[in-house]
Short mmCIF file of C-alpha atoms in Angstrom, two decimals:
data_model
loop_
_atom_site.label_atom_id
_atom_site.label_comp_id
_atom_site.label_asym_id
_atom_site.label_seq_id
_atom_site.Cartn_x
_atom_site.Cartn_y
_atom_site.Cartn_z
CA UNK A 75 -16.83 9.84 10.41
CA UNK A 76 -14.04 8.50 13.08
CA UNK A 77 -16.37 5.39 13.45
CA UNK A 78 -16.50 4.34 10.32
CA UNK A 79 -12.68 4.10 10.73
CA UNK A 80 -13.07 2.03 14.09
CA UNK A 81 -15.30 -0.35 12.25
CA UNK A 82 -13.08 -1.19 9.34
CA UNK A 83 -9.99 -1.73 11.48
CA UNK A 84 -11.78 -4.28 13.26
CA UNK A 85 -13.27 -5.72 10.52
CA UNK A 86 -11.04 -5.38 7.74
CA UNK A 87 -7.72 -5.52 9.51
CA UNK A 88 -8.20 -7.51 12.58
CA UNK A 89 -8.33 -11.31 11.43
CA UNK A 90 -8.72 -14.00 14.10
CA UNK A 91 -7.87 -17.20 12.64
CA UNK A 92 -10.82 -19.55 13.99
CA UNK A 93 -12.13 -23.15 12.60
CA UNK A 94 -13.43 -22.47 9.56
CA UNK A 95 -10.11 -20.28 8.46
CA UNK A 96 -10.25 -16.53 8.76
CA UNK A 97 -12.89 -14.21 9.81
CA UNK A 98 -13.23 -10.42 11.36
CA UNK A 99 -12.98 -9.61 15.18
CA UNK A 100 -16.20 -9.53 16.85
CA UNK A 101 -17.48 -6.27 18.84
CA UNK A 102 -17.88 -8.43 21.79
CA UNK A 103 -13.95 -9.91 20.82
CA UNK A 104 -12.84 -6.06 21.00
CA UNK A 105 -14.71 -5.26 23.97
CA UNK A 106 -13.04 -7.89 25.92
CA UNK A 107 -9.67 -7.52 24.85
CA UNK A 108 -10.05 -4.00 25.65
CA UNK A 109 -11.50 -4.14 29.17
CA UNK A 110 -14.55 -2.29 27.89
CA UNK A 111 -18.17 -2.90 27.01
CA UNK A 112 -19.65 -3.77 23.76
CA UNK A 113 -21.69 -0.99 23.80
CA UNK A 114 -19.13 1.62 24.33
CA UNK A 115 -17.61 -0.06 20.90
CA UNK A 116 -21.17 0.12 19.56
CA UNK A 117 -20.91 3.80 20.20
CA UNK A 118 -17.77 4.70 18.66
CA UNK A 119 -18.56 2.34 15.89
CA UNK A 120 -21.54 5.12 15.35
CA UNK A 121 -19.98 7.56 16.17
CA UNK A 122 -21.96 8.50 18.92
CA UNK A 123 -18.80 8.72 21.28
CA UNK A 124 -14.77 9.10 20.73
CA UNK A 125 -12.92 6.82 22.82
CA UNK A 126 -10.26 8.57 24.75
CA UNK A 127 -6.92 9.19 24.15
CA UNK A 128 -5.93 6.12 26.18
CA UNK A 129 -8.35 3.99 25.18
CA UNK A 130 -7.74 5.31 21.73
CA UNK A 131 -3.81 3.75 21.90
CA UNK A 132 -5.21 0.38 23.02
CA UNK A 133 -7.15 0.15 20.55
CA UNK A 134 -4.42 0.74 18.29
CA UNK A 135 -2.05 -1.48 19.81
CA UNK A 136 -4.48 -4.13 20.29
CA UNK A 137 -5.39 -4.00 16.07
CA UNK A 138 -1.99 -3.13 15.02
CA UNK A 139 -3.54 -0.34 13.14
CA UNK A 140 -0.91 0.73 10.72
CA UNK A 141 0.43 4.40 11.40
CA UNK A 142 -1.24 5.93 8.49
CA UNK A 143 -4.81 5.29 9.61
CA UNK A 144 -3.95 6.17 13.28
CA UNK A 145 -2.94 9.24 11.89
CA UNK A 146 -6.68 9.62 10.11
CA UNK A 147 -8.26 8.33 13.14
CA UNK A 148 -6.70 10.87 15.63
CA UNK A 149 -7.87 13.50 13.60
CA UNK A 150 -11.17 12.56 12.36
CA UNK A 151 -11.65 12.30 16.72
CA UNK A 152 -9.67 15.68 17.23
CA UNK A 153 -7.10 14.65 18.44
CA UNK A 154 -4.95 15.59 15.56
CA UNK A 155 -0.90 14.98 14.27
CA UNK A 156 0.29 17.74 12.29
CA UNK A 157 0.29 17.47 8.74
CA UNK A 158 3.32 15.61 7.05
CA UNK A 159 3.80 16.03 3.60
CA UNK A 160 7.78 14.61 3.10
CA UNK A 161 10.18 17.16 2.02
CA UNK A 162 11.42 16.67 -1.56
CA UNK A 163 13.90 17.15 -2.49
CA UNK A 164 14.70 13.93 -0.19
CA UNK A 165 16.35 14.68 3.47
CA UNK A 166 16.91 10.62 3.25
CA UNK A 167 20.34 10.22 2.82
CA UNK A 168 23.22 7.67 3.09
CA UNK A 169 22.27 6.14 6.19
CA UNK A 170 18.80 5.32 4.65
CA UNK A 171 20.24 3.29 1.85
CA UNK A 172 22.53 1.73 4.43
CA UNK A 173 19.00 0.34 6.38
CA UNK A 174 17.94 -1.27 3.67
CA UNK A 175 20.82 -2.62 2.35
CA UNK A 176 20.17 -4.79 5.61
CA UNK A 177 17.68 -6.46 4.12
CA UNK A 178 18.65 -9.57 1.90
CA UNK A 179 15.51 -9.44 -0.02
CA UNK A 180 13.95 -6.30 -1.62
CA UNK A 181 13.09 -3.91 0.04
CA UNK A 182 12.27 -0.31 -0.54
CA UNK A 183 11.35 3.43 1.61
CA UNK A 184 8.16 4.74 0.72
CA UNK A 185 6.03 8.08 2.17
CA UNK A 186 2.48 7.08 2.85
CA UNK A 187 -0.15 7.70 2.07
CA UNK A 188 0.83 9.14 -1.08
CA UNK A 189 2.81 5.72 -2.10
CA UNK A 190 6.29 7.58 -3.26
CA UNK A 191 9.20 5.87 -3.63
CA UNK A 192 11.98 7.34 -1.73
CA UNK A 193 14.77 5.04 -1.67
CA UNK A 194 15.27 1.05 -2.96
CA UNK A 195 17.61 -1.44 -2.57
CA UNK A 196 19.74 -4.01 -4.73
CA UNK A 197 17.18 -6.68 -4.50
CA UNK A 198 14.33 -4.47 -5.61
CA UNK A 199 15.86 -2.91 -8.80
CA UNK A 200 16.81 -7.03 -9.75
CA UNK A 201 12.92 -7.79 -9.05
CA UNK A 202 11.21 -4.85 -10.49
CA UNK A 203 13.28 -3.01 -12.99
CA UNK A 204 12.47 0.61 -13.68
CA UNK A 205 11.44 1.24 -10.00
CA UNK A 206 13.91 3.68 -8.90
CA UNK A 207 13.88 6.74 -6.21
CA UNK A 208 13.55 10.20 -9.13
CA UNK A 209 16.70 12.26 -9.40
CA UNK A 210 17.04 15.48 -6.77
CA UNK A 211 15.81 17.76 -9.92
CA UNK A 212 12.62 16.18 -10.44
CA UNK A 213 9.75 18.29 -9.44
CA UNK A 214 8.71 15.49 -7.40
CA UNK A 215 9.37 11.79 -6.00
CA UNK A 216 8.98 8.85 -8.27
CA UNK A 217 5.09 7.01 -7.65
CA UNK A 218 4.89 3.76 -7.47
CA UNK A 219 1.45 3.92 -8.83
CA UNK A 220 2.24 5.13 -11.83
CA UNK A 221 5.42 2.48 -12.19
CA UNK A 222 2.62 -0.26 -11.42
CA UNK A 223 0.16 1.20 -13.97
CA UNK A 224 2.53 1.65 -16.72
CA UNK A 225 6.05 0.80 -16.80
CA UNK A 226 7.04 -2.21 -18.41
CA UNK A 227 9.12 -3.56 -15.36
CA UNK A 228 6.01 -3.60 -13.71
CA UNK A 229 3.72 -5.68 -16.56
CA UNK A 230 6.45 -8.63 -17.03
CA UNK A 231 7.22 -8.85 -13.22
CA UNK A 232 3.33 -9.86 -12.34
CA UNK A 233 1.17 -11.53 -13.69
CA UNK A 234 -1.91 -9.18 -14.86
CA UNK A 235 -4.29 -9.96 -11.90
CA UNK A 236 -1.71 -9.86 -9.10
CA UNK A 237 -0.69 -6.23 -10.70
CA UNK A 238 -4.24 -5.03 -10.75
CA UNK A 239 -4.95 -6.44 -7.12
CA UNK A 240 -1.55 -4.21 -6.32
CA UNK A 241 -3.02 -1.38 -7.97
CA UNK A 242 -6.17 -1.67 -6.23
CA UNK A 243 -4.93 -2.16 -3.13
CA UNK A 244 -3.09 1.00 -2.52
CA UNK A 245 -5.65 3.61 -4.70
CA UNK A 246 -8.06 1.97 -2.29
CA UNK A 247 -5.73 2.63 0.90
CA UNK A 248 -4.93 6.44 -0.95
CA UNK A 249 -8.63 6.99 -1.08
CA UNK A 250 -8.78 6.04 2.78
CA UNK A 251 -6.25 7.44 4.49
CA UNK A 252 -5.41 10.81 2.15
CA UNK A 253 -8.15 13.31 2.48
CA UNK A 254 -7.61 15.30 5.74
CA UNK A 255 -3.94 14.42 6.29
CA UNK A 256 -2.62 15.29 3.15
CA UNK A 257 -3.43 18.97 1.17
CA UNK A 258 -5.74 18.30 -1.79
CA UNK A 259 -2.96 19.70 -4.27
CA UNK A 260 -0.91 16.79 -3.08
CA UNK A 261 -3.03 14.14 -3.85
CA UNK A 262 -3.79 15.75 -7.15
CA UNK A 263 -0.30 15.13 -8.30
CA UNK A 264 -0.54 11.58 -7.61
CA UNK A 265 -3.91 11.20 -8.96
CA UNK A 266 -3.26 13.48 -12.62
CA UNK A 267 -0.82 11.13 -14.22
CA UNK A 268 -3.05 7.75 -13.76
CA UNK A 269 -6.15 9.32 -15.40
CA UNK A 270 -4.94 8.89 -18.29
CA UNK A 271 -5.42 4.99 -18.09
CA UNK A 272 -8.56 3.65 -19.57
CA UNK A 273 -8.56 1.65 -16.05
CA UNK A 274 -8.15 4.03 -13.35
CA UNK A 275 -12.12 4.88 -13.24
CA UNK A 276 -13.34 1.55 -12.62
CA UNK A 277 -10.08 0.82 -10.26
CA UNK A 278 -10.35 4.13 -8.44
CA UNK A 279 -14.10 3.23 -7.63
CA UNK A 280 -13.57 -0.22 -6.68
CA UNK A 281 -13.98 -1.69 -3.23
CA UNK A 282 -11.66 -4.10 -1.27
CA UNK A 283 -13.12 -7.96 -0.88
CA UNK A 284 -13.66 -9.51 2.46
CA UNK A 285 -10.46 -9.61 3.57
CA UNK A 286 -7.97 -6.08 3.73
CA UNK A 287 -4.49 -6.50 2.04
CA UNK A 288 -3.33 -6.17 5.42
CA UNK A 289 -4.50 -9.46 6.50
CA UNK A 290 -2.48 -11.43 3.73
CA UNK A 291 0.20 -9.48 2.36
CA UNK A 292 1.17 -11.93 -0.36
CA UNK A 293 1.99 -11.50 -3.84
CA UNK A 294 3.77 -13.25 -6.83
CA UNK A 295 6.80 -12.01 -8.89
CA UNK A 296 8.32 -13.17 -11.32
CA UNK A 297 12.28 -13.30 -11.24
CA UNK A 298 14.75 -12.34 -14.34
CA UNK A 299 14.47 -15.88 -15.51
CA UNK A 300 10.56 -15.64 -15.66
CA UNK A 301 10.18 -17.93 -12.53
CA UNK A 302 6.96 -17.30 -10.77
CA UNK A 303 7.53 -17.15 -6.57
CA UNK A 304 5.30 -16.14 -3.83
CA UNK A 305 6.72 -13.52 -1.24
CA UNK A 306 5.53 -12.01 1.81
CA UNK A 307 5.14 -7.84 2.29
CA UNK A 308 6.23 -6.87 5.41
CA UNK A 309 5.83 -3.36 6.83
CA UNK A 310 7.41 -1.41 9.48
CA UNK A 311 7.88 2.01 10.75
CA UNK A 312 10.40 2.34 13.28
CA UNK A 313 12.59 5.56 14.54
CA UNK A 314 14.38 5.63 11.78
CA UNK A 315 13.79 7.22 9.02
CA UNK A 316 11.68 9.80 10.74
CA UNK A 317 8.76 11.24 8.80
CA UNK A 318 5.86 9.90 7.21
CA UNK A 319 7.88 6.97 5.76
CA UNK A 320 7.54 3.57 6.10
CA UNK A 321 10.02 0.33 5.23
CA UNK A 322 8.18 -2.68 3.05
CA UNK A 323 10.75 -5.26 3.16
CA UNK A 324 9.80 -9.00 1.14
CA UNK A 325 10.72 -12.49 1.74
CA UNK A 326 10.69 -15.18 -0.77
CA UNK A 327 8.38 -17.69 0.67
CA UNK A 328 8.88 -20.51 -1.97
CA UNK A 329 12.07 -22.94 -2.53
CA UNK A 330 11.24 -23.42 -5.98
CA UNK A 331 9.07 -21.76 -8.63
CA UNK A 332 4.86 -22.62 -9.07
CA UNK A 333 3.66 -24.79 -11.30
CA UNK A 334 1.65 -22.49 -12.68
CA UNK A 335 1.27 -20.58 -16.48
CA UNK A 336 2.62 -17.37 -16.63
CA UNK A 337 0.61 -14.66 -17.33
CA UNK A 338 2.72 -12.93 -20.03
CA UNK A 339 4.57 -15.34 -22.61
CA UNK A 340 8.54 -15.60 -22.70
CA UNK A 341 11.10 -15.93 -19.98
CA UNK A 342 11.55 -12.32 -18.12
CA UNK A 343 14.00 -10.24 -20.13
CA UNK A 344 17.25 -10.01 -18.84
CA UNK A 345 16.96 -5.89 -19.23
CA UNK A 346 14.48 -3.51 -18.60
CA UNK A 347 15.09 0.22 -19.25
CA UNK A 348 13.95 2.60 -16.21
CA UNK A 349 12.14 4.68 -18.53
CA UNK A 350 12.16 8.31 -19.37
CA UNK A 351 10.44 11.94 -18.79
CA UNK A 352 6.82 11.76 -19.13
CA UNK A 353 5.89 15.32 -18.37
CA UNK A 354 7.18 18.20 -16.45
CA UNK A 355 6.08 16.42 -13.10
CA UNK A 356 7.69 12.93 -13.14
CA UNK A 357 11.27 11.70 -14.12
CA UNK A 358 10.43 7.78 -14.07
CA UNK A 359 8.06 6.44 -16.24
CA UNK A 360 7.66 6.29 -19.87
CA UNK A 361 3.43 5.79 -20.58
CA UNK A 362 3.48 4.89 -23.92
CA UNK A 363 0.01 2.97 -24.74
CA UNK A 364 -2.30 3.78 -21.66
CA UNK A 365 -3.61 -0.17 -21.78
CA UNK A 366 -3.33 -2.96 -23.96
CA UNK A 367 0.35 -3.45 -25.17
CA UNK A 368 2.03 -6.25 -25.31
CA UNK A 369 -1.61 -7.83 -26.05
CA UNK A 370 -2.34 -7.14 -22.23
CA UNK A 371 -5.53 -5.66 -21.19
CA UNK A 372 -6.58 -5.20 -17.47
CA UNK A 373 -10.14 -4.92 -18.26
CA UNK A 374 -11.61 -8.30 -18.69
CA UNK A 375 -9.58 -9.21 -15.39
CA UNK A 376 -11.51 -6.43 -13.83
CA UNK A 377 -14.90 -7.31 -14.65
CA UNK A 378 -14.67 -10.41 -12.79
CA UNK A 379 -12.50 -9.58 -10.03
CA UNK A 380 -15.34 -5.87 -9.12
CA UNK A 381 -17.76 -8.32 -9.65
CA UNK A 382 -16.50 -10.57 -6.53
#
């Protein structure tokens, strides 16, 4: 199972940039920046034999595998971390909102791989309204899955395909990186409220194109006057906060807006509620119509994007 793993780092998340624009790292490209033979990455690519715990951190240092699937990877190879589910109520506190308050642009806490939200700042809440951390008495931490699936804040800041290829994205990186790290209850609660979506099925079951979200972590959001910009995701998990959390801060990459039509008539309105109770296990969102309202409906987009 571990080499499966192996093989989609380096061929999903390692990019080399070459002639003809992007492609995957080689086995013989691996072997040579690791000091190793392309065999011996043949054989953990079959699983035939773990690499070692040193060669094991090179490997992650050398692909910048992100912590979550190093976590997956040292135990599918037995060489495990314990479990970390984050505590909720929150242990995050004042000096977490004080990190990223750093950050000029949004930028937000969440606890992978389960994609809660744990803390936000300033920027965020004026980018994607509704996405807030869930009050201490919640019975657990707001999900940013279900705020993408079906909060309003979510709908008028992207367009429809940029908020499926969100969606997408992290159900895909869920269905990775979850099972084995995180108790099956766990993943259950994230999972129950986004059944309910005529969508989640065909999304759920979907595969990632050529090219991981890793490799081009771009995506365009509207602002509260219904300008359309690019920005970059960038991702980080330093010392602090400790935990299974990591920091995706985002950077406006554009100067002015793209000529291009919006996805969703209107300018952006200048208010968007953060929505209310929606069962006895989540405090943000407010479901309403599963699909279609606001004459929006993810599953034409769908059929040709699976289809890719």
């Amino acid at each position: 199972m571990f080499g499966k793993y192996i093989q989609l780092m380096r061929t999903r998340h390692k990019v080399i940039q070459g002639k003809s624009g992007h492609r995957p790292m080689s086995r013989e490209e691996l072997a040579a920046a690791l000091n190793i033979s392309k065999s011996l990455v043949e054989k953990w690519e079959l699983g035939e034999r773990p690499p070692t715990p040193e060669r094991l951190t090179a490997f992650f240092s050398e692909l910048e595998v992100p912590y979550y699937f190093r976590r997956k990877i040292r135990q599918l190879v037995g060489y495990p971390d314990p479990p970390e589910v984050p505590a909720w109520p929150s242990e995050l506190g004042e000096l977490a909102q004080r990190h990223l308050d750093d950050f000029r642009g949004p930028a937000m806490i969440q606890a992978v791989p389960l994609h809660y939200v744990y803390a936000v700042n300033a920027a965020c809440r004026e980018l994607f309204p509704g996405l807030e951390p869930a009050s201490a008495d919640a019975d657990r931490p707001a999900s940013l899955l279900e705020w993408l699936f079906f909060h309003p804040g979510a709908r008028v800041a992207y367009d429809v395909r940029d908020r499926f290829a969100q969606i997408r994205s992290l159900l895909c990186q869920l269905r990775l990186e979850a099972p084995g790290v995180v108790p099956p209850e766990e993943i259950e609660a994230v999972l129950a409220p986004l059944r309910v979506s005529p969508d989640f099925d065909t999304l759920w079951n979907s595969q990632l194109g050529d090219l991981s979200p890793y490799a081009a972590p771009i995506v365009r959001v509207r602002d509260r006057a219904g300008s359309l910009f690019r920005y970059s995701i960038k991702m980080s998990r330093d010392e602090y906060p400790p935990g299974p959390y990591v920091t995706y801060h985002m950077t406006r990459l554009d100067s002015s807006p793209l000529n291009v039509k919006q996805g969703v008539p209107g300018a952006r309105p200048a208010q968007l509620g953060g929505g209310q109770t929606t069962g006895p296990r989540s405090r943000l969102l407010t479901l309403g119509q599963p699909a279609g309202d606001q004459g929006e409906c993810l599953t034409g987009v769908m059929a040709a994007m699976v289809a890719r």
